[in-house]
Amino acid sequence: MSTTPSSSPSPSSPGSALSPFKHRAFAVVWGATVISNIGMWMQNAANGWLMTSLDPDPRIVAMVQVASALPMFLFGLPAGALADIFDRRRLLLTMETVGTLLTAAFALLVTLNQVNPALLLAFTFLAGAAAALIAPTWQAIVPQLVGHKDLAPAVALNSAGINISRAIGPALAGLIIAYWGMAASFWINAISNLGVIAALFWWQVTAGPRRDLPPERFGSAIRVGLRHARYNPHLRATLMRAAG
């Protein structure tokens, strides 16, 4: 039985699940980010694998996950304030470049067999700190990439992209480490970040309305964020569910 075209929304219609992809900037940045995130999850898997070869003590191996997750707890709130204060595109370019150089330097050390457990934990923490500092900014630029009608599906697509990369990255890391060695995952992550940097350079940000207000201060930005989380019932409920 056939249906008329008006019986269901087309993928490119406003507000549909795939409508954000009609915005070229979103499509390019989303694709580059998914590829970069696959590299990141490959690196995370390689971190634990590498630690088991350096020191198989379960407590030391568990510290890799601690070093990876702790930066988000420490820097998530300050990073949100930075996203409100500084130019978001420049902030992303700076942090992505720093993270790429850090990963490439560590990949070289792994290639030369110059890594010990302490160095691996330090690198894992620094890489996690770079990711934590840019995560709120990535969320904040979504409204600049799509229109208001496509904001909700764009946020959903970002979540889907994270889940896609999380599923592919570790599995791909196992294959690559088996065939090309431990350092390959770190090199691939560094190279995958170049796509994000190129996408950010390519993205031409549309100038917003001129603001006559003075620039936000770091401390006041954090206080405003905490106040908003406290008095916004929907955000408060989301944070409580996430904490649980």
JSON list of C-alpha atoms in Angstrom, two decimals:
[
{"chain": "A", "resi": 1, "resn": "MET", "atom": "CA", "xyz": [0.00, 0.00, 0.00]},
{"chain": "A", "resi": 2, "resn": "SER", "atom": "CA", "xyz": [1.44, 3.40, -0.97]},
{"chain": "A", "resi": 3, "resn": "THR", "atom": "CA", "xyz": [1.31, 6.53, 1.11]},
{"chain": "A", "resi": 4, "resn": "THR", "atom": "CA", "xyz": [1.35, 10.16, 0.15]},
{"chain": "A", "resi": 5, "resn": "PRO", "atom": "CA", "xyz": [4.53, 12.18, 0.72]},
{"chain": "A", "resi": 6, "resn": "SER", "atom": "CA", "xyz": [2.79, 14.26, 3.37]},
{"chain": "A", "resi": 7, "resn": "SER", "atom": "CA", "xyz": [2.03, 11.25, 5.57]},
{"chain": "A", "resi": 8, "resn": "SER", "atom": "CA", "xyz": [5.47, 11.32, 7.21]},
{"chain": "A", "resi": 9, "resn": "PRO", "atom": "CA", "xyz": [8.23, 13.91, 7.52]},
{"chain": "A", "resi": 10, "resn": "SER", "atom": "CA", "xyz": [11.17, 13.60, 5.18]},
{"chain": "A", "resi": 11, "resn": "PRO", "atom": "CA", "xyz": [14.66, 13.20, 6.69]},
{"chain": "A", "resi": 12, "resn": "SER", "atom": "CA", "xyz": [15.53, 16.74, 5.74]},
{"chain": "A", "resi": 13, "resn": "SER", "atom": "CA", "xyz": [12.35, 18.41, 7.04]},
{"chain": "A", "resi": 14, "resn": "PRO", "atom": "CA", "xyz": [12.76, 20.83, 9.96]},
{"chain": "A", "resi": 15, "resn": "GLY", "atom": "CA", "xyz": [12.76, 19.08, 13.31]},
{"chain": "A", "resi": 16, "resn": "SER", "atom": "CA", "xyz": [13.12, 15.56, 11.93]},
{"chain": "A", "resi": 17, "resn": "ALA", "atom": "CA", "xyz": [15.77, 13.18, 13.23]},
{"chain": "A", "resi": 18, "resn": "LEU", "atom": "CA", "xyz": [18.21, 13.86, 10.38]},
{"chain": "A", "resi": 19, "resn": "SER", "atom": "CA", "xyz": [17.32, 17.46, 9.68]},
{"chain": "A", "resi": 20, "resn": "PRO", "atom": "CA", "xyz": [20.53, 18.87, 11.29]},
{"chain": "A", "resi": 21, "resn": "PHE", "atom": "CA", "xyz": [22.53, 17.31, 8.44]},
{"chain": "A", "resi": 22, "resn": "LYS", "atom": "CA", "xyz": [21.01, 19.81, 6.02]},
{"chain": "A", "resi": 23, "resn": "HIS", "atom": "CA", "xyz": [23.23, 22.37, 7.77]},
{"chain": "A", "resi": 24, "resn": "ARG", "atom": "CA", "xyz": [26.60, 21.87, 6.10]},
{"chain": "A", "resi": 25, "resn": "ALA", "atom": "CA", "xyz": [28.59, 23.16, 9.07]},
{"chain": "A", "resi": 26, "resn": "PHE", "atom": "CA", "xyz": [26.92, 20.68, 11.42]},
{"chain": "A", "resi": 27, "resn": "ALA", "atom": "CA", "xyz": [27.43, 17.77, 9.03]},
{"chain": "A", "resi": 28, "resn": "VAL", "atom": "CA", "xyz": [31.13, 18.52, 8.59]},
{"chain": "A", "resi": 29, "resn": "VAL", "atom": "CA", "xyz": [31.85, 19.13, 12.28]},
{"chain": "A", "resi": 30, "resn": "TRP", "atom": "CA", "xyz": [29.74, 16.13, 13.36]},
{"chain": "A", "resi": 31, "resn": "GLY", "atom": "CA", "xyz": [31.53, 13.76, 10.97]},
{"chain": "A", "resi": 32, "resn": "ALA", "atom": "CA", "xyz": [34.97, 15.00, 11.98]},
{"chain": "A", "resi": 33, "resn": "THR", "atom": "CA", "xyz": [34.05, 14.72, 15.66]},
{"chain": "A", "resi": 34, "resn": "VAL", "atom": "CA", "xyz": [32.80, 11.14, 15.34]},
{"chain": "A", "resi": 35, "resn": "ILE", "atom": "CA", "xyz": [36.05, 10.11, 13.64]},
{"chain": "A", "resi": 36, "resn": "SER", "atom": "CA", "xyz": [38.07, 11.91, 16.31]},
{"chain": "A", "resi": 37, "resn": "ASN", "atom": "CA", "xyz": [36.04, 10.26, 19.08]},
{"chain": "A", "resi": 38, "resn": "ILE", "atom": "CA", "xyz": [36.70, 6.84, 17.56]},
{"chain": "A", "resi": 39, "resn": "GLY", "atom": "CA", "xyz": [40.41, 7.64, 17.87]},
{"chain": "A", "resi": 40, "resn": "MET", "atom": "CA", "xyz": [39.89, 8.77, 21.45]},
{"chain": "A", "resi": 41, "resn": "TRP", "atom": "CA", "xyz": [38.16, 5.52, 22.44]},
{"chain": "A", "resi": 42, "resn": "MET", "atom": "CA", "xyz": [40.90, 3.58, 20.68]},
{"chain": "A", "resi": 43, "resn": "GLN", "atom": "CA", "xyz": [43.44, 5.43, 22.79]},
{"chain": "A", "resi": 44, "resn": "ASN", "atom": "CA", "xyz": [41.48, 4.78, 25.99]},
{"chain": "A", "resi": 45, "resn": "ALA", "atom": "CA", "xyz": [41.48, 1.06, 25.25]},
{"chain": "A", "resi": 46, "resn": "ALA", "atom": "CA", "xyz": [45.20, 1.18, 24.44]},
{"chain": "A", "resi": 47, "resn": "ASN", "atom": "CA", "xyz": [45.92, 2.98, 27.73]},
{"chain": "A", "resi": 48, "resn": "GLY", "atom": "CA", "xyz": [44.60, 0.09, 29.80]},
{"chain": "A", "resi": 49, "resn": "TRP", "atom": "CA", "xyz": [46.23, -2.51, 27.57]},
{"chain": "A", "resi": 50, "resn": "LEU", "atom": "CA", "xyz": [49.56, -0.73, 27.75]},
{"chain": "A", "resi": 51, "resn": "MET", "atom": "CA", "xyz": [49.41, -0.49, 31.54]},
{"chain": "A", "resi": 52, "resn": "THR", "atom": "CA", "xyz": [48.85, -4.25, 31.86]},
{"chain": "A", "resi": 53, "resn": "SER", "atom": "CA", "xyz": [52.12, -4.77, 29.98]},
{"chain": "A", "resi": 54, "resn": "LEU", "atom": "CA", "xyz": [53.98, -2.23, 32.11]},
{"chain": "A", "resi": 55, "resn": "ASP", "atom": "CA", "xyz": [52.57, -3.22, 35.52]},
{"chain": "A", "resi": 56, "resn": "PRO", "atom": "CA", "xyz": [49.87, -5.92, 35.79]},
{"chain": "A", "resi": 57, "resn": "ASP", "atom": "CA", "xyz": [48.97, -4.95, 39.38]},
{"chain": "A", "resi": 58, "resn": "PRO", "atom": "CA", "xyz": [45.14, -4.57, 39.30]},
{"chain": "A", "resi": 59, "resn": "ARG", "atom": "CA", "xyz": [45.30, -1.44, 41.45]},
{"chain": "A", "resi": 60, "resn": "ILE", "atom": "CA", "xyz": [47.73, 0.24, 39.06]},
{"chain": "A", "resi": 61, "resn": "VAL", "atom": "CA", "xyz": [45.65, -0.79, 36.04]},
{"chain": "A", "resi": 62, "resn": "ALA", "atom": "CA", "xyz": [42.53, 0.62, 37.73]},
{"chain": "A", "resi": 63, "resn": "MET", "atom": "CA", "xyz": [44.34, 3.94, 38.17]},
{"chain": "A", "resi": 64, "resn": "VAL", "atom": "CA", "xyz": [44.22, 4.39, 34.39]},
{"chain": "A", "resi": 65, "resn": "GLN", "atom": "CA", "xyz": [40.45, 4.73, 34.56]},
{"chain": "A", "resi": 66, "resn": "VAL", "atom": "CA", "xyz": [40.74, 7.06, 37.54]},
{"chain": "A", "resi": 67, "resn": "ALA", "atom": "CA", "xyz": [43.22, 9.27, 35.69]},
{"chain": "A", "resi": 68, "resn": "SER", "atom": "CA", "xyz": [40.87, 9.34, 32.69]},
{"chain": "A", "resi": 69, "resn": "ALA", "atom": "CA", "xyz": [37.65, 10.17, 34.59]},
{"chain": "A", "resi": 70, "resn": "LEU", "atom": "CA", "xyz": [38.97, 12.48, 37.32]},
{"chain": "A", "resi": 71, "resn": "PRO", "atom": "CA", "xyz": [39.60, 15.51, 35.05]},
{"chain": "A", "resi": 72, "resn": "MET", "atom": "CA", "xyz": [35.91, 15.79, 34.13]},
{"chain": "A", "resi": 73, "resn": "PHE", "atom": "CA", "xyz": [35.03, 15.93, 37.82]},
{"chain": "A", "resi": 74, "resn": "LEU", "atom": "CA", "xyz": [37.71, 18.53, 38.52]},
{"chain": "A", "resi": 75, "resn": "PHE", "atom": "CA", "xyz": [37.46, 20.73, 35.43]},
{"chain": "A", "resi": 76, "resn": "GLY", "atom": "CA", "xyz": [33.92, 20.29, 34.10]},
{"chain": "A", "resi": 77, "resn": "LEU", "atom": "CA", "xyz": [32.49, 23.31, 35.91]},
{"chain": "A", "resi": 78, "resn": "PRO", "atom": "CA", "xyz": [35.40, 25.68, 35.19]},
{"chain": "A", "resi": 79, "resn": "ALA", "atom": "CA", "xyz": [35.35, 24.53, 31.56]},
{"chain": "A", "resi": 80, "resn": "GLY", "atom": "CA", "xyz": [31.72, 25.59, 31.29]},
{"chain": "A", "resi": 81, "resn": "ALA", "atom": "CA", "xyz": [32.67, 29.05, 32.53]},
{"chain": "A", "resi": 82, "resn": "LEU", "atom": "CA", "xyz": [35.47, 29.26, 29.97]},
{"chain": "A", "resi": 83, "resn": "ALA", "atom": "CA", "xyz": [32.99, 28.41, 27.22]},
{"chain": "A", "resi": 84, "resn": "ASP", "atom": "CA", "xyz": [30.92, 31.45, 28.25]},
{"chain": "A", "resi": 85, "resn": "ILE", "atom": "CA", "xyz": [33.89, 33.83, 28.51]},
{"chain": "A", "resi": 86, "resn": "PHE", "atom": "CA", "xyz": [36.13, 33.11, 25.53]},
{"chain": "A", "resi": 87, "resn": "ASP", "atom": "CA", "xyz": [35.51, 32.80, 21.81]},
{"chain": "A", "resi": 88, "resn": "ARG", "atom": "CA", "xyz": [34.37, 29.20, 21.50]},
{"chain": "A", "resi": 89, "resn": "ARG", "atom": "CA", "xyz": [35.88, 28.48, 18.10]},
{"chain": "A", "resi": 90, "resn": "ARG", "atom": "CA", "xyz": [39.29, 29.75, 19.20]},
{"chain": "A", "resi": 91, "resn": "LEU", "atom": "CA", "xyz": [39.06, 27.84, 22.48]},
{"chain": "A", "resi": 92, "resn": "LEU", "atom": "CA", "xyz": [38.27, 24.61, 20.63]},
{"chain": "A", "resi": 93, "resn": "LEU", "atom": "CA", "xyz": [41.09, 25.16, 18.14]},
{"chain": "A", "resi": 94, "resn": "THR", "atom": "CA", "xyz": [43.57, 25.84, 20.94]},
{"chain": "A", "resi": 95, "resn": "MET", "atom": "CA", "xyz": [42.63, 22.84, 23.06]},
{"chain": "A", "resi": 96, "resn": "GLU", "atom": "CA", "xyz": [42.35, 20.46, 20.09]},
{"chain": "A", "resi": 97, "resn": "THR", "atom": "CA", "xyz": [45.81, 21.53, 18.91]},
{"chain": "A", "resi": 98, "resn": "VAL", "atom": "CA", "xyz": [47.30, 21.07, 22.38]},
{"chain": "A", "resi": 99, "resn": "GLY", "atom": "CA", "xyz": [45.65, 17.66, 22.70]},
{"chain": "A", "resi": 100, "resn": "THR", "atom": "CA", "xyz": [46.92, 16.58, 19.29]},
{"chain": "A", "resi": 101, "resn": "LEU", "atom": "CA", "xyz": [50.49, 17.59, 20.07]},
{"chain": "A", "resi": 102, "resn": "LEU", "atom": "CA", "xyz": [50.32, 15.85, 23.45]},
{"chain": "A", "resi": 103, "resn": "THR", "atom": "CA", "xyz": [49.02, 12.64, 21.89]},
{"chain": "A", "resi": 104, "resn": "ALA", "atom": "CA", "xyz": [51.63, 12.70, 19.12]},
{"chain": "A", "resi": 105, "resn": "ALA", "atom": "CA", "xyz": [54.44, 13.22, 21.65]},
{"chain": "A", "resi": 106, "resn": "PHE", "atom": "CA", "xyz": [53.21, 10.29, 23.73]},
{"chain": "A", "resi": 107, "resn": "ALA", "atom": "CA", "xyz": [52.81, 8.11, 20.64]},
{"chain": "A", "resi": 108, "resn": "LEU", "atom": "CA", "xyz": [56.46, 8.80, 19.84]},
{"chain": "A", "resi": 109, "resn": "LEU", "atom": "CA", "xyz": [57.48, 7.75, 23.36]},
{"chain": "A", "resi": 110, "resn": "VAL", "atom": "CA", "xyz": [55.47, 4.52, 23.02]},
{"chain": "A", "resi": 111, "resn": "THR", "atom": "CA", "xyz": [57.12, 3.85, 19.66]},
{"chain": "A", "resi": 112, "resn": "LEU", "atom": "CA", "xyz": [60.54, 4.29, 21.28]},
{"chain": "A", "resi": 113, "resn": "ASN", "atom": "CA", "xyz": [59.57, 2.12, 24.31]},
{"chain": "A", "resi": 114, "resn": "GLN", "atom": "CA", "xyz": [60.24, 5.01, 26.68]},
{"chain": "A", "resi": 115, "resn": "VAL", "atom": "CA", "xyz": [56.99, 4.80, 28.68]},
{"chain": "A", "resi": 116, "resn": "ASN", "atom": "CA", "xyz": [56.64, 3.79, 32.34]},
{"chain": "A", "resi": 117, "resn": "PRO", "atom": "CA", "xyz": [53.48, 3.52, 34.51]},
{"chain": "A", "resi": 118, "resn": "ALA", "atom": "CA", "xyz": [53.87, 7.00, 36.01]},
{"chain": "A", "resi": 119, "resn": "LEU", "atom": "CA", "xyz": [54.27, 8.60, 32.59]},
{"chain": "A", "resi": 120, "resn": "LEU", "atom": "CA", "xyz": [51.25, 6.73, 31.25]},
{"chain": "A", "resi": 121, "resn": "LEU", "atom": "CA", "xyz": [49.10, 7.90, 34.17]},
{"chain": "A", "resi": 122, "resn": "ALA", "atom": "CA", "xyz": [50.29, 11.49, 33.71]},
{"chain": "A", "resi": 123, "resn": "PHE", "atom": "CA", "xyz": [49.49, 11.39, 30.00]},
{"chain": "A", "resi": 124, "resn": "THR", "atom": "CA", "xyz": [46.07, 9.86, 30.65]},
{"chain": "A", "resi": 125, "resn": "PHE", "atom": "CA", "xyz": [45.26, 12.60, 33.14]},
{"chain": "A", "resi": 126, "resn": "LEU", "atom": "CA", "xyz": [46.43, 15.39, 30.82]},
{"chain": "A", "resi": 127, "resn": "ALA", "atom": "CA", "xyz": [44.51, 13.95, 27.88]},
{"chain": "A", "resi": 128, "resn": "GLY", "atom": "CA", "xyz": [41.42, 13.69, 30.07]},
{"chain": "A", "resi": 129, "resn": "ALA", "atom": "CA", "xyz": [41.91, 17.28, 31.22]},
{"chain": "A", "resi": 130, "resn": "ALA", "atom": "CA", "xyz": [42.05, 18.50, 27.61]},
{"chain": "A", "resi": 131, "resn": "ALA", "atom": "CA", "xyz": [38.86, 16.59, 26.82]},
{"chain": "A", "resi": 132, "resn": "ALA", "atom": "CA", "xyz": [37.13, 17.94, 29.94]},
{"chain": "A", "resi": 133, "resn": "LEU", "atom": "CA", "xyz": [38.07, 21.53, 29.11]},
{"chain": "A", "resi": 134, "resn": "ILE", "atom": "CA", "xyz": [36.54, 21.39, 25.63]},
{"chain": "A", "resi": 135, "resn": "ALA", "atom": "CA", "xyz": [33.47, 19.19, 26.28]},
{"chain": "A", "resi": 136, "resn": "PRO", "atom": "CA", "xyz": [31.15, 22.05, 27.41]},
{"chain": "A", "resi": 137, "resn": "THR", "atom": "CA", "xyz": [32.31, 24.19, 24.50]},
{"chain": "A", "resi": 138, "resn": "TRP", "atom": "CA", "xyz": [31.37, 21.46, 22.01]},
{"chain": "A", "resi": 139, "resn": "GLN", "atom": "CA", "xyz": [27.88, 21.39, 23.51]},
{"chain": "A", "resi": 140, "resn": "ALA", "atom": "CA", "xyz": [27.65, 25.19, 23.47]},
{"chain": "A", "resi": 141, "resn": "ILE", "atom": "CA", "xyz": [28.40, 25.58, 19.75]},
{"chain": "A", "resi": 142, "resn": "VAL", "atom": "CA", "xyz": [25.54, 23.33, 18.61]},
{"chain": "A", "resi": 143, "resn": "PRO", "atom": "CA", "xyz": [23.05, 26.24, 18.43]},
{"chain": "A", "resi": 144, "resn": "GLN", "atom": "CA", "xyz": [25.54, 28.07, 16.19]},
{"chain": "A", "resi": 145, "resn": "LEU", "atom": "CA", "xyz": [25.68, 25.10, 13.81]},
{"chain": "A", "resi": 146, "resn": "VAL", "atom": "CA", "xyz": [21.93, 24.55, 13.38]},
{"chain": "A", "resi": 147, "resn": "GLY", "atom": "CA", "xyz": [18.75, 26.57, 13.63]},
{"chain": "A", "resi": 148, "resn": "HIS", "atom": "CA", "xyz": [16.45, 26.59, 16.62]},
{"chain": "A", "resi": 149, "resn": "LYS", "atom": "CA", "xyz": [14.04, 24.08, 15.04]},
{"chain": "A", "resi": 150, "resn": "ASP", "atom": "CA", "xyz": [16.85, 21.57, 14.53]},
{"chain": "A", "resi": 151, "resn": "LEU", "atom": "CA", "xyz": [18.51, 22.00, 17.93]},
{"chain": "A", "resi": 152, "resn": "ALA", "atom": "CA", "xyz": [16.83, 19.03, 19.66]},
{"chain": "A", "resi": 153, "resn": "PRO", "atom": "CA", "xyz": [17.66, 16.49, 16.92]},
{"chain": "A", "resi": 154, "resn": "ALA", "atom": "CA", "xyz": [21.20, 17.94, 16.71]},
{"chain": "A", "resi": 155, "resn": "VAL", "atom": "CA", "xyz": [21.73, 17.23, 20.40]},
{"chain": "A", "resi": 156, "resn": "ALA", "atom": "CA", "xyz": [20.36, 13.71, 19.89]},
{"chain": "A", "resi": 157, "resn": "LEU", "atom": "CA", "xyz": [22.71, 13.16, 16.94]},
{"chain": "A", "resi": 158, "resn": "ASN", "atom": "CA", "xyz": [25.65, 14.28, 19.06]},
{"chain": "A", "resi": 159, "resn": "SER", "atom": "CA", "xyz": [24.73, 11.66, 21.65]},
{"chain": "A", "resi": 160, "resn": "ALA", "atom": "CA", "xyz": [24.34, 9.06, 18.91]},
{"chain": "A", "resi": 161, "resn": "GLY", "atom": "CA", "xyz": [27.77, 9.99, 17.55]},
{"chain": "A", "resi": 162, "resn": "ILE", "atom": "CA", "xyz": [29.34, 9.42, 20.97]},
{"chain": "A", "resi": 163, "resn": "ASN", "atom": "CA", "xyz": [27.69, 6.00, 21.26]},
{"chain": "A", "resi": 164, "resn": "ILE", "atom": "CA", "xyz": [28.79, 5.06, 17.73]},
{"chain": "A", "resi": 165, "resn": "SER", "atom": "CA", "xyz": [32.40, 5.97, 18.42]},
{"chain": "A", "resi": 166, "resn": "ARG", "atom": "CA", "xyz": [32.31, 4.22, 21.80]},
{"chain": "A", "resi": 167, "resn": "ALA", "atom": "CA", "xyz": [31.15, 1.01, 20.14]},
{"chain": "A", "resi": 168, "resn": "ILE", "atom": "CA", "xyz": [33.65, 1.12, 17.26]},
{"chain": "A", "resi": 169, "resn": "GLY", "atom": "CA", "xyz": [36.76, 2.54, 18.96]},
{"chain": "A", "resi": 170, "resn": "PRO", "atom": "CA", "xyz": [37.70, -0.20, 21.46]},
{"chain": "A", "resi": 171, "resn": "ALA", "atom": "CA", "xyz": [36.99, -3.02, 19.00]},
{"chain": "A", "resi": 172, "resn": "LEU", "atom": "CA", "xyz": [39.05, -1.31, 16.33]},
{"chain": "A", "resi": 173, "resn": "ALA", "atom": "CA", "xyz": [41.86, -0.72, 18.84]},
{"chain": "A", "resi": 174, "resn": "GLY", "atom": "CA", "xyz": [42.15, -4.46, 19.48]},
{"chain": "A", "resi": 175, "resn": "LEU", "atom": "CA", "xyz": [42.56, -5.21, 15.79]},
{"chain": "A", "resi": 176, "resn": "ILE", "atom": "CA", "xyz": [45.03, -2.40, 15.18]},
{"chain": "A", "resi": 177, "resn": "ILE", "atom": "CA", "xyz": [47.18, -3.22, 18.21]},
{"chain": "A", "resi": 178, "resn": "ALA", "atom": "CA", "xyz": [47.27, -6.88, 17.16]},
{"chain": "A", "resi": 179, "resn": "TYR", "atom": "CA", "xyz": [48.45, -6.04, 13.64]},
{"chain": "A", "resi": 180, "resn": "TRP", "atom": "CA", "xyz": [50.43, -2.81, 13.98]},
{"chain": "A", "resi": 181, "resn": "GLY", "atom": "CA", "xyz": [51.50, -2.63, 17.60]},
{"chain": "A", "resi": 182, "resn": "MET", "atom": "CA", "xyz": [50.62, -0.59, 20.68]},
{"chain": "A", "resi": 183, "resn": "ALA", "atom": "CA", "xyz": [51.75, 2.81, 19.38]},
{"chain": "A", "resi": 184, "resn": "ALA", "atom": "CA", "xyz": [49.42, 2.68, 16.37]},
{"chain": "A", "resi": 185, "resn": "SER", "atom": "CA", "xyz": [46.30, 3.55, 18.38]},
{"chain": "A", "resi": 186, "resn": "PHE", "atom": "CA", "xyz": [47.95, 6.68, 19.77]},
{"chain": "A", "resi": 187, "resn": "TRP", "atom": "CA", "xyz": [49.18, 7.78, 16.34]},
{"chain": "A", "resi": 188, "resn": "ILE", "atom": "CA", "xyz": [45.73, 7.22, 14.84]},
{"chain": "A", "resi": 189, "resn": "ASN", "atom": "CA", "xyz": [44.11, 9.29, 17.58]},
{"chain": "A", "resi": 190, "resn": "ALA", "atom": "CA", "xyz": [46.53, 12.15, 16.94]},
{"chain": "A", "resi": 191, "resn": "ILE", "atom": "CA", "xyz": [45.85, 11.99, 13.20]},
{"chain": "A", "resi": 192, "resn": "SER", "atom": "CA", "xyz": [42.08, 11.79, 13.70]},
{"chain": "A", "resi": 193, "resn": "ASN", "atom": "CA", "xyz": [42.18, 15.06, 15.65]},
{"chain": "A", "resi": 194, "resn": "LEU", "atom": "CA", "xyz": [43.52, 16.81, 12.57]},
{"chain": "A", "resi": 195, "resn": "GLY", "atom": "CA", "xyz": [40.12, 16.39, 10.93]},
{"chain": "A", "resi": 196, "resn": "VAL", "atom": "CA", "xyz": [38.45, 18.28, 13.77]},
{"chain": "A", "resi": 197, "resn": "ILE", "atom": "CA", "xyz": [41.04, 21.05, 13.60]},
{"chain": "A", "resi": 198, "resn": "ALA", "atom": "CA", "xyz": [40.52, 21.34, 9.82]},
{"chain": "A", "resi": 199, "resn": "ALA", "atom": "CA", "xyz": [36.73, 21.43, 10.28]},
{"chain": "A", "resi": 200, "resn": "LEU", "atom": "CA", "xyz": [37.01, 24.22, 12.86]},
{"chain": "A", "resi": 201, "resn": "PHE", "atom": "CA", "xyz": [39.29, 26.22, 10.58]},
{"chain": "A", "resi": 202, "resn": "TRP", "atom": "CA", "xyz": [36.82, 25.74, 7.71]},
{"chain": "A", "resi": 203, "resn": "TRP", "atom": "CA", "xyz": [33.77, 26.70, 9.80]},
{"chain": "A", "resi": 204, "resn": "GLN", "atom": "CA", "xyz": [32.86, 30.35, 9.32]},
{"chain": "A", "resi": 205, "resn": "VAL", "atom": "CA", "xyz": [31.04, 31.50, 12.46]},
{"chain": "A", "resi": 206, "resn": "THR", "atom": "CA", "xyz": [28.11, 33.80, 11.79]},
{"chain": "A", "resi": 207, "resn": "ALA", "atom": "CA", "xyz": [28.47, 37.00, 13.76]},
{"chain": "A", "resi": 208, "resn": "GLY", "atom": "CA", "xyz": [25.86, 37.27, 16.48]},
{"chain": "A", "resi": 209, "resn": "PRO", "atom": "CA", "xyz": [24.17, 40.39, 17.79]},
{"chain": "A", "resi": 210, "resn": "ARG", "atom": "CA", "xyz": [26.47, 42.97, 19.31]},
{"chain": "A", "resi": 211, "resn": "ARG", "atom": "CA", "xyz": [26.62, 42.91, 23.09]},
{"chain": "A", "resi": 212, "resn": "ASP", "atom": "CA", "xyz": [27.10, 46.10, 25.08]},
{"chain": "A", "resi": 213, "resn": "LEU", "atom": "CA", "xyz": [27.46, 44.28, 28.39]},
{"chain": "A", "resi": 214, "resn": "PRO", "atom": "CA", "xyz": [30.94, 43.89, 29.93]},
{"chain": "A", "resi": 215, "resn": "PRO", "atom": "CA", "xyz": [32.61, 40.49, 29.48]},
{"chain": "A", "resi": 216, "resn": "GLU", "atom": "CA", "xyz": [31.73, 37.79, 31.99]},
{"chain": "A", "resi": 217, "resn": "ARG", "atom": "CA", "xyz": [34.23, 37.13, 34.78]},
{"chain": "A", "resi": 218, "resn": "PHE", "atom": "CA", "xyz": [35.38, 33.61, 35.55]},
{"chain": "A", "resi": 219, "resn": "GLY", "atom": "CA", "xyz": [34.10, 33.47, 39.14]},
{"chain": "A", "resi": 220, "resn": "SER", "atom": "CA", "xyz": [30.76, 35.06, 38.37]},
{"chain": "A", "resi": 221, "resn": "ALA", "atom": "CA", "xyz": [30.26, 32.71, 35.40]},
{"chain": "A", "resi": 222, "resn": "ILE", "atom": "CA", "xyz": [30.63, 29.71, 37.72]},
{"chain": "A", "resi": 223, "resn": "ARG", "atom": "CA", "xyz": [28.23, 31.23, 40.27]},
{"chain": "A", "resi": 224, "resn": "VAL", "atom": "CA", "xyz": [25.65, 31.93, 37.57]},
{"chain": "A", "resi": 225, "resn": "GLY", "atom": "CA", "xyz": [25.93, 28.36, 36.32]},
{"chain": "A", "resi": 226, "resn": "LEU", "atom": "CA", "xyz": [25.48, 26.91, 39.80]},
{"chain": "A", "resi": 227, "resn": "ARG", "atom": "CA", "xyz": [22.50, 29.18, 40.45]},
{"chain": "A", "resi": 228, "resn": "HIS", "atom": "CA", "xyz": [20.89, 28.17, 37.18]},
{"chain": "A", "resi": 229, "resn": "ALA", "atom": "CA", "xyz": [21.38, 24.47, 37.96]},
{"chain": "A", "resi": 230, "resn": "ARG", "atom": "CA", "xyz": [19.89, 24.97, 41.40]},
{"chain": "A", "resi": 231, "resn": "TYR", "atom": "CA", "xyz": [16.73, 26.79, 40.35]},
{"chain": "A", "resi": 232, "resn": "ASN", "atom": "CA", "xyz": [16.03, 25.12, 37.00]},
{"chain": "A", "resi": 233, "resn": "PRO", "atom": "CA", "xyz": [13.90, 22.07, 37.90]},
{"chain": "A", "resi": 234, "resn": "HIS", "atom": "CA", "xyz": [14.50, 20.23, 34.61]},
{"chain": "A", "resi": 235, "resn": "LEU", "atom": "CA", "xyz": [18.29, 20.68, 34.77]},
{"chain": "A", "resi": 236, "resn": "ARG", "atom": "CA", "xyz": [18.33, 19.82, 38.47]},
{"chain": "A", "resi": 237, "resn": "ALA", "atom": "CA", "xyz": [16.43, 16.58, 37.81]},
{"chain": "A", "resi": 238, "resn": "THR", "atom": "CA", "xyz": [18.84, 15.69, 34.98]},
{"chain": "A", "resi": 239, "resn": "LEU", "atom": "CA", "xyz": [21.87, 16.29, 37.19]},
{"chain": "A", "resi": 240, "resn": "MET", "atom": "CA", "xyz": [20.35, 14.20, 40.00]},
{"chain": "A", "resi": 241, "resn": "ARG", "atom": "CA", "xyz": [19.70, 11.30, 37.63]},
{"chain": "A", "resi": 242, "resn": "ALA", "atom": "CA", "xyz": [23.24, 11.53, 36.28]},
{"chain": "A", "resi": 243, "resn": "ALA", "atom": "CA", "xyz": [24.70, 11.58, 39.81]},
{"chain": "A", "resi": 244, "resn": "GLY", "atom": "CA", "xyz": [22.66, 8.53, 40.75]}
]
